Amino acid sequence: MLDKTQKDWWKRAVAYQVYPKSFQDTTGSGVGDLPGIVSRLDYLQTLGIDVIWLSPVFASPQIDNGYDISDYRAIDPLFGDLEDMRTLIREGKRRGIGIMLDLVLNHSSDRHPWFQRARASRDDPCHDYYVWRDGVPGQYPNDMLSVFGGPAWEWVEEVGQYYFHQFAPQQPDLNWENPALRRELYDMILWWMDQGVEGFRLDVIDQIAKEPDKKITNNGPRLHEFLRELSAETFQKGCLVTVGEAWGADIQRARLYSAPDGSELSMVFQFEQMVLDQKPGGAKWDLAPLPFVKMKQSFARWQQGLHGRGWNSLFLDNHDLPRIVSRWGDDGEYRVQSAKLLATMLHGMQGTPYIYQGEELGMTNIRLPIDQYKDVEILNYYNEAVAKGCPESRVMESIWAKGRDNARTPMQWDDGPNAGFTTGTPWLPLNPNHTAINAKAALADPDSVFYHYQALIRLRKTYPVFVDGDFTLLDAEHLTVFAYERKAADGRLLVVCHFGADACRWTCPADWKGARVLLSNYAEPADALRPWEAVIYYRPAGT
Ligand code: GLC
């Protein structure tokens, strides 16, 4: 177990994201719940993780699956109650697994009492907790658009004003310029810290300092000032792990966010690599092949840019992204090899790795007819694109490739009805491949993707070079091999990953001949790299 009283313990930690709606149902409602997570803690302990990032479980009308919070201190009855949360925190701690809550501080639900008061009267102190502009109905303050489609402004007759929403209209943006609002948020965070949570993930944190009049959404001028205040008032009073979601972060900004003095956050999720396979300047739905060389160089820049000057988070999957094995790997013949390769590539790097539920099983994307999707973003995109005359077949290709529900299909526990996820009707269909791809089968197979993740976690805890080592990209221009070296006081690593189904001749650097193999996704060594082969070599210092 990690000693979480040590400063920067999270640099040695591995996190696992639970999307509660789709993890484990215990009531037959078809929706996962907190007791379900408790019932699977032993599984997570077997995997070897140290913290769970729990997507929002707070009271919410569920317009955006809980990213629209109506009471930050209450658990939504869908998931259980506060007592269930206390049990989860306690049972997690017993197994060395901390709970990291998902804080949505950029916006609330329109059902939050603050917004109910704000929309009723301009004189209410809560009115200024949100972002309002005067106007007349039908004439928006400006032409800004919401991330989920449509105008970013919504008219409220009672106050004769528009409010600003970067996401759905039911997710009004909070006004961080208001000190009383900030205090309310800090008090709420301190209250959760008292409940024993070990960290927070901060939803779209780079958008809190918006200035709509200048059309500024992320990286507003006061962003880092707000973050330093937030951190000093809350996180720094405990030994917490914090990660901010920051689509607009570049390396320079990430150094501020994750500054080694701890004045802001532990780290951020940045998305530079995750937007490479869309048309330049396009939206996520504009599909393009992955530019492999650019992807390697981008990872290398981040590895080197934050080494000693900040901290990386490492992830390929989350609840907003399609399944990585379908996206960058091969979810057909080489599903197992390519899932292991992607894990190896990522877990060999410096940073805190995040595993998204089911990634450790090599779960894949799904193709549903449009009427079976639930995600507000998918449905809005479909309606807008089809109305604009985009051929439906192309719209569906985009949704199948990039839609968020790919990641949100229920967890595949076994080959029984509904994969052991629920005894009721699942809120989103299960992937039919659950009869073959499931946790029970993975645990019974020593060669499974699961045990590869387990081995990677174990290596990180055994060899300090995984945590501390620097990073050198090898053969930067190679079209299928992603190879890099890591070096620290205890020794060196060479990580070699061959992205492709063809055999490939790749010559190991001379000083690596005969080095020890720490982990590979093939049983025996060979002269050429085989389909989707991934190997980690190790040399102790001085050899
Ligand atoms: C983040 C969340 C996403 C949500 C959005 C609005 O990007 O990860 O799921 O829809 O913020 O809260």
XYZ file of C-alpha atoms and ligand atoms in Angstrom:
555
model
C 0.000 0.000 0.000
C 1.194 3.500 -0.784
C 1.897 5.762 2.155
C -0.463 8.581 1.305
C 0.830 10.858 4.042
C 4.025 11.336 2.033
C 4.255 14.466 -0.085
C 3.600 13.742 -3.777
C 2.507 10.140 -3.083
C 0.370 10.415 -6.198
C 3.511 10.369 -8.358
C 3.783 6.676 -7.529
C 0.054 5.992 -7.772
C -2.093 4.391 -10.447
C -5.679 5.608 -10.761
C -8.783 3.902 -12.115
C -11.822 5.767 -13.369
C -15.248 4.439 -12.450
C -18.211 5.678 -14.451
C -20.774 4.797 -11.790
C -23.817 4.546 -14.031
C -22.168 1.709 -15.942
C -20.063 -0.078 -13.354
C -22.198 -2.388 -11.186
C -25.891 -2.304 -10.370
C -27.078 -3.937 -7.132
C -30.762 -2.957 -7.136
C -31.986 -4.080 -10.561
C -32.577 -0.471 -11.615
C -30.355 -0.886 -14.662
C -28.042 1.838 -13.352
C -24.844 1.174 -11.431
C -24.619 2.330 -7.812
C -22.241 2.901 -4.906
C -22.807 -0.487 -3.213
C -21.955 -1.974 -6.623
C -18.576 -0.271 -6.545
C -17.976 -1.521 -2.997
C -18.746 -5.051 -4.191
C -16.006 -4.750 -6.831
C -13.259 -3.281 -4.656
C -11.556 -6.655 -4.342
C -11.332 -6.840 -8.137
C -9.718 -3.386 -8.213
C -7.345 -4.347 -5.432
C -6.302 -7.389 -7.464
C -5.567 -5.076 -10.364
C -3.379 -3.043 -8.011
C -4.732 0.509 -8.258
C -4.369 3.179 -5.543
C -7.207 5.618 -6.254
C -10.589 5.613 -7.905
C -11.620 8.675 -9.854
C -15.360 8.508 -9.451
C -17.373 10.362 -12.097
C -20.104 12.487 -10.454
C -22.522 10.798 -8.083
C -23.981 14.003 -6.634
C -27.677 14.881 -6.774
C -28.438 15.691 -10.383
C -31.248 15.719 -12.944
C -28.815 13.648 -15.095
C -29.113 15.790 -18.212
C -25.378 15.217 -18.714
C -25.004 12.054 -16.620
C -24.304 13.857 -13.390
C -22.106 16.642 -14.791
C -25.094 18.838 -13.943
C -25.138 18.992 -10.143
C -28.136 20.212 -8.164
C -26.663 19.536 -4.703
C -22.917 19.161 -4.230
C -23.273 17.628 -0.761
C -25.893 14.990 -1.549
C -25.645 11.677 -3.370
C -28.137 11.128 -6.162
C -30.658 8.456 -5.091
C -29.820 6.655 -8.342
C -26.469 5.761 -6.776
C -27.369 5.419 -3.080
C -26.945 7.842 -0.210
C -24.287 9.503 1.899
C -23.968 6.438 4.090
C -23.113 4.379 0.984
C -20.465 6.940 0.103
C -18.988 6.711 3.606
C -18.915 2.924 3.248
C -17.153 3.205 -0.080
C -14.557 5.582 1.370
C -13.974 3.317 4.366
C -13.864 0.044 2.436
C -11.619 1.602 -0.171
C -9.178 2.857 2.461
C -8.963 -0.628 3.954
C -7.667 -1.847 0.618
C -5.339 1.073 0.003
C -7.763 2.582 -2.515
C -8.651 6.259 -2.110
C -11.680 8.003 -3.556
C -11.217 10.943 -5.853
C -14.434 12.873 -6.448
C -15.321 14.589 -9.696
C -15.992 18.248 -8.981
C -17.926 20.219 -11.521
C -17.077 23.788 -10.556
C -17.530 25.475 -13.919
C -21.301 25.117 -13.937
C -24.137 23.722 -11.869
C -27.473 22.249 -12.822
C -30.288 24.707 -13.530
C -32.074 22.865 -10.699
C -29.491 23.897 -8.154
C -31.162 26.138 -5.513
C -28.600 28.844 -6.362
C -29.827 28.971 -9.925
C -33.475 28.715 -8.926
C -32.963 31.846 -6.840
C -30.760 33.481 -9.460
C -33.378 33.153 -12.162
C -36.187 34.436 -9.952
C -34.798 37.864 -9.099
C -31.946 40.163 -9.996
C -31.858 41.245 -6.348
C -31.145 37.838 -4.918
C -27.500 37.486 -3.809
C -27.330 34.248 -5.805
C -28.171 36.068 -9.040
C -24.543 37.041 -9.457
C -23.391 33.426 -8.938
C -24.122 33.010 -12.649
C -23.170 34.897 -15.793
C -25.978 37.185 -17.010
C -26.239 39.716 -19.817
C -29.069 42.131 -20.537
C -30.843 41.754 -23.826
C -34.096 41.263 -25.637
C -35.591 37.888 -26.476
C -34.329 36.548 -29.797
C -31.254 38.773 -29.842
C -28.385 36.916 -28.244
C -25.665 38.939 -26.473
C -23.217 37.477 -29.022
C -22.840 34.517 -31.360
C -21.045 32.163 -28.971
C -22.042 28.516 -29.280
C -22.361 25.835 -26.634
C -20.055 22.806 -26.759
C -23.112 20.585 -27.106
C -24.518 22.649 -29.992
C -26.818 25.688 -30.268
C -26.329 29.165 -28.786
C -24.470 29.542 -25.478
C -27.160 31.910 -24.183
C -30.585 31.211 -22.729
C -33.297 33.795 -22.056
C -35.019 34.082 -18.648
C -38.187 36.093 -18.765
C -38.423 36.741 -14.992
C -35.208 38.749 -14.907
C -35.189 39.930 -18.522
C -31.674 38.600 -19.083
C -29.691 35.910 -20.825
C -27.509 33.490 -18.893
C -24.349 31.926 -20.285
C -23.901 28.154 -20.633
C -20.887 26.541 -22.280
C -22.600 23.155 -22.205
C -26.330 22.288 -22.174
C -28.860 25.023 -21.254
C -29.486 22.975 -18.094
C -25.832 23.589 -17.127
C -25.588 27.339 -16.414
C -22.005 28.597 -15.973
C -20.962 29.701 -12.508
C -19.513 33.187 -12.111
C -16.081 32.812 -10.504
C -15.739 36.601 -10.361
C -18.101 36.493 -7.383
C -16.126 35.933 -4.118
C -19.178 34.649 -2.211
C -19.658 31.912 -4.810
C -16.008 30.927 -4.545
C -16.331 30.710 -0.750
C -19.384 28.436 -1.081
C -17.404 26.124 -3.348
C -14.388 26.034 -1.011
C -16.570 25.224 1.997
C -18.163 22.388 0.078
C -14.727 20.990 -0.867
C -13.515 21.201 2.746
C -16.639 19.336 3.799
C -15.821 16.503 1.392
C -12.235 16.463 2.620
C -13.627 15.926 6.121
C -15.522 12.901 4.802
C -12.176 11.307 3.972
C -11.871 11.659 0.207
C -8.286 11.550 -1.039
C -8.530 13.697 -4.112
C -10.529 15.513 -6.734
C -10.807 15.602 -10.478
C -11.837 19.063 -11.600
C -14.164 19.113 -14.562
C -13.325 21.568 -17.403
C -11.314 23.589 -14.923
C -9.686 25.731 -17.620
C -13.092 27.231 -18.386
C -13.898 28.753 -14.990
C -12.354 32.175 -15.744
C -14.504 32.832 -18.816
C -15.075 36.296 -20.187
C -17.938 35.946 -22.654
C -17.826 39.594 -23.727
C -14.385 38.902 -25.144
C -15.490 35.437 -26.242
C -12.955 33.919 -23.868
C -13.963 30.481 -22.641
C -10.791 28.676 -21.562
C -7.518 30.051 -20.180
C -9.159 33.305 -19.088
C -6.855 35.978 -17.602
C -7.767 35.181 -13.987
C -7.587 31.366 -14.311
C -4.366 30.733 -12.419
C -5.174 33.340 -9.804
C -8.451 31.514 -9.098
C -6.691 28.149 -9.016
C -4.061 29.321 -6.556
C -6.752 30.659 -4.256
C -8.795 27.453 -4.586
C -5.754 25.330 -3.836
C -4.613 27.390 -0.832
C -8.122 27.463 0.651
C -8.746 23.746 0.224
C -6.379 21.135 -1.260
C -3.245 22.382 0.459
C -4.881 21.731 3.818
C -4.625 17.990 3.109
C -2.334 15.593 1.279
C -4.585 15.263 -1.733
C -4.260 14.334 -5.367
C -5.889 16.749 -7.790
C -6.218 16.600 -11.541
C -7.790 19.265 -13.686
C -9.427 18.603 -17.015
C -7.869 21.155 -19.357
C -8.609 20.775 -23.066
C -6.857 24.093 -23.653
C -3.599 23.290 -21.858
C -0.251 23.481 -23.615
C 3.036 22.537 -21.959
C 3.661 26.049 -20.701
C 0.314 26.172 -18.968
C 0.628 22.617 -17.674
C 3.798 23.695 -15.871
C 1.756 26.301 -14.023
C -1.073 23.930 -13.195
C 1.253 21.199 -11.938
C 4.029 23.404 -10.535
C 6.243 21.362 -8.173
C 5.556 23.844 -5.327
C 1.984 22.516 -5.237
C 0.464 25.972 -5.564
C -2.236 24.822 -8.003
C -2.971 21.156 -8.783
C -1.095 17.857 -8.884
C -1.554 17.514 -12.653
C -3.878 18.101 -15.582
C -5.505 16.007 -18.250
C -4.351 17.552 -21.508
C -5.719 16.365 -24.843
C -3.061 17.176 -27.421
C -2.643 13.548 -28.492
C -6.372 12.864 -28.297
C -7.337 15.404 -30.960
C -4.743 14.318 -33.525
C -7.112 11.991 -35.357
C -9.538 14.673 -36.426
C -9.202 16.973 -39.416
C -6.935 19.912 -38.529
C -9.076 22.772 -37.275
C -12.127 20.518 -37.394
C -14.453 19.242 -34.734
C -14.114 15.850 -33.081
C -16.583 14.370 -35.572
C -14.338 15.167 -38.574
C -12.506 11.865 -38.772
C -8.917 11.562 -39.940
C -6.328 8.785 -39.591
C -3.962 8.952 -36.623
C -0.742 10.738 -37.653
C 1.530 8.220 -35.947
C 4.796 10.169 -36.091
C 3.126 13.313 -34.775
C 1.555 11.314 -31.964
C 4.967 10.014 -30.818
C 6.523 13.438 -31.031
C 3.666 14.963 -29.092
C 4.033 12.466 -26.241
C 7.798 13.047 -26.278
C 7.361 16.822 -26.016
C 5.071 16.466 -23.022
C 7.322 13.914 -21.344
C 10.358 16.142 -21.698
C 8.492 19.404 -21.144
C 7.191 18.402 -17.725
C 10.143 16.311 -16.508
C 11.276 17.962 -13.265
C 9.042 20.971 -13.954
C 5.550 19.598 -13.511
C 3.754 16.295 -13.710
C 1.938 14.409 -16.484
C -1.251 12.458 -16.230
C -1.256 9.440 -18.541
C -4.494 8.278 -20.137
C -5.878 7.008 -23.402
C -9.477 6.405 -22.404
C -12.131 8.101 -20.346
C -15.907 8.508 -20.345
C -15.718 11.157 -23.108
C -13.466 9.231 -25.485
C -14.025 6.171 -27.646
C -12.338 2.925 -26.627
C -8.631 3.121 -27.386
C -8.287 -0.453 -28.672
C -10.888 0.354 -31.342
C -9.366 3.759 -31.983
C -5.585 3.255 -32.170
C -5.363 -0.514 -31.884
C -7.040 -3.410 -33.671
C -10.262 -4.564 -32.045
C -10.479 -7.615 -34.352
C -7.795 -10.275 -34.746
C -5.175 -8.496 -32.625
C -7.421 -7.101 -29.925
C -5.490 -8.661 -27.056
C -2.012 -7.855 -28.405
C -2.900 -4.296 -29.355
C -4.668 -3.575 -26.048
C -1.533 -4.753 -24.256
C 0.661 -2.685 -26.545
C -1.301 0.500 -25.867
C -1.073 -0.134 -22.144
C 2.673 -0.739 -22.402
C 3.282 2.404 -24.433
C 1.446 4.526 -21.878
C 2.498 2.916 -18.597
C 6.142 3.014 -19.604
C 6.037 6.818 -19.479
C 6.464 9.285 -16.636
C 3.264 10.482 -14.970
C 0.273 9.140 -13.100
C -1.554 6.531 -15.208
C -5.353 6.455 -15.309
C -7.138 3.282 -16.380
C -10.732 3.714 -17.523
C -13.134 0.954 -16.490
C -13.033 -1.919 -18.967
C -9.793 -0.726 -20.561
C -8.063 -3.424 -18.510
C -10.272 -5.962 -20.316
C -9.687 -4.532 -23.770
C -13.339 -3.469 -24.081
C -14.252 -2.139 -27.528
C -16.482 0.456 -29.222
C -20.098 -0.325 -30.030
C -22.321 0.401 -33.042
C -25.905 1.195 -32.112
C -28.785 2.577 -34.157
C -29.311 6.258 -33.332
C -32.445 5.679 -31.232
C -30.477 3.606 -28.708
C -27.938 6.306 -27.840
C -28.364 8.344 -24.653
C -25.560 10.911 -24.752
C -26.782 14.502 -25.126
C -23.735 15.329 -27.253
C -24.341 12.448 -29.694
C -28.036 13.252 -30.045
C -27.453 16.973 -30.584
C -24.753 16.291 -33.154
C -26.968 13.841 -35.028
C -29.908 16.241 -35.176
C -27.801 19.222 -36.218
C -25.751 17.346 -38.816
C -28.732 15.611 -40.402
C -30.686 18.898 -40.475
C -27.744 20.486 -42.283
C -27.982 17.799 -44.964
C -25.006 15.693 -43.964
C -25.606 12.093 -45.193
C -26.863 9.981 -42.344
C -24.371 7.205 -43.073
C -21.487 9.636 -42.550
C -22.987 10.975 -39.355
C -23.318 7.449 -38.006
C -19.714 6.588 -38.964
C -18.579 9.546 -36.868
C -20.760 8.564 -33.936
C -19.540 4.961 -34.064
C -15.943 6.150 -34.133
C -16.034 9.037 -31.683
C -19.310 9.062 -29.722
C -19.030 9.152 -25.945
C -21.436 6.254 -25.422
C -18.719 3.943 -26.801
C -17.072 4.231 -23.402
C -20.274 4.222 -21.408
C -21.721 0.794 -22.216
C -21.946 -1.251 -19.010
C -18.934 -2.989 -17.557
C -18.597 -6.593 -18.760
C -18.219 -8.748 -15.656
C -19.141 -12.189 -16.942
C -20.759 -14.089 -19.805
C -24.187 -14.306 -18.115
C -27.285 -12.178 -18.742
C -26.368 -8.485 -19.022
C -22.775 -9.493 -18.302
C -23.460 -9.526 -14.553
C -23.929 -5.754 -14.628
C -27.624 -5.721 -13.740
C -30.595 -8.015 -13.205
C -32.827 -5.309 -14.705
C -32.783 -3.505 -18.034
C -29.448 -1.751 -18.540
C -29.764 2.021 -19.064
C -27.526 1.714 -22.159
C -27.202 -1.548 -24.138
C -24.318 -3.871 -23.346
C -21.781 -4.603 -25.987
C -22.813 -8.010 -27.416
C -19.172 -9.110 -27.271
C -19.479 -9.446 -23.483
C -19.912 -13.188 -23.893
C -16.211 -13.334 -24.877
C -14.757 -10.140 -23.369
C -15.437 -10.023 -19.639
C -13.707 -9.847 -16.273
C -14.442 -13.438 -15.314
C -12.759 -14.762 -18.461
C -9.862 -12.329 -18.020
C -9.218 -13.421 -14.433
C -9.168 -17.059 -15.537
C -6.638 -16.464 -18.334
C -3.029 -15.765 -17.286
C -2.407 -14.177 -20.722
C -5.288 -11.717 -20.479
C -5.117 -7.966 -20.946
C -6.053 -7.692 -17.249
C -2.885 -9.415 -16.074
C -0.813 -7.286 -18.411
C -2.156 -4.161 -16.690
C -1.543 -5.789 -13.326
C 2.067 -6.489 -14.343
C 2.565 -2.899 -15.524
C 1.287 -1.566 -12.201
C 3.576 -3.916 -10.316
C 6.594 -2.857 -12.370
C 5.866 0.811 -11.627
C 5.924 -0.009 -7.923
C 9.090 -2.071 -8.170
C 11.437 -0.060 -10.407
C 11.838 3.636 -9.527
C 12.807 4.418 -13.130
C 9.127 4.128 -14.125
C 8.304 7.016 -11.806
C 11.481 9.080 -11.962
C 13.150 8.387 -15.296
C 13.678 10.969 -18.041
C 12.506 10.297 -21.598
C 14.263 9.973 -24.944
C 12.357 9.178 -28.119
C 14.169 6.779 -30.464
C 13.706 6.572 -34.207
C 11.327 9.536 -34.174
C 10.386 9.181 -37.864
C 9.713 5.425 -37.852
C 6.254 4.795 -39.257
C 5.136 1.903 -37.041
C 7.520 1.661 -34.092
C 7.138 3.815 -31.001
C 10.351 3.276 -29.040
C 11.725 5.264 -26.135
C 14.283 5.087 -23.360
C 13.878 6.122 -19.748
C 16.775 6.703 -17.402
C 17.013 7.238 -13.636
C 19.419 6.500 -10.783
C 18.371 2.835 -10.475
C 18.575 1.941 -14.132
C 17.261 2.332 -17.656
C 14.204 1.168 -19.580
C 13.712 0.595 -23.267
C 10.087 0.428 -24.384
C 9.399 -0.814 -27.913
C 5.891 -0.875 -29.397
C 5.126 -1.949 -32.941
C 1.823 -0.507 -34.150
C 0.763 -2.820 -36.955
C -0.162 -6.281 -38.131
C 2.876 -6.805 -40.386
C 6.141 -8.194 -39.111
C 8.719 -5.436 -38.851
C 12.528 -5.458 -38.749
C 13.642 -3.032 -36.114
C 17.129 -3.084 -34.714
C 17.527 -2.675 -31.012
C 20.248 -0.125 -30.156
C 23.546 -1.995 -29.663
C 23.785 -1.297 -25.929
C 20.442 -3.023 -25.372
C 21.459 -6.396 -26.837
C 20.917 -9.095 -24.246
C 19.075 -6.827 -21.807
C 16.503 -8.338 -19.497
C 12.888 -8.347 -20.687
C 10.616 -7.048 -17.934
C 7.388 -7.503 -19.848
C 6.259 -8.468 -23.324
C 2.997 -9.366 -25.030
C 4.572 -12.413 -26.727
C 5.798 -15.478 -24.840
C 9.116 -15.992 -26.665
C 11.556 -13.432 -28.060
C 12.037 -13.254 -31.863
C 14.316 -11.475 -34.340
C 11.643 -9.328 -35.948
C 8.804 -7.485 -34.242
C 5.550 -9.410 -34.579
C 2.035 -7.928 -35.004
C 1.402 -5.358 -32.261
C 4.432 -6.542 -30.296
C 5.371 -4.535 -27.220
C 8.419 -5.136 -25.030
C 9.955 -3.430 -22.010
C 13.683 -4.025 -21.419
C 15.600 -3.074 -18.289
C 19.240 -2.503 -17.448
C 20.279 -1.798 -13.858
C 22.488 1.276 -13.374
C 26.100 0.721 -14.365
C 25.372 -2.095 -16.846
C -16.316 17.394 -19.089
C -16.829 16.022 -18.751
C -17.955 15.707 -19.700
C -19.045 16.722 -19.490
C -18.508 18.150 -19.618
C -19.478 19.139 -19.048
O -15.755 17.474 -20.356
O -15.791 15.098 -18.784
O -18.436 14.408 -19.530
O -20.056 16.534 -20.438
O -17.323 18.334 -18.914
O -19.521 19.018 -17.657
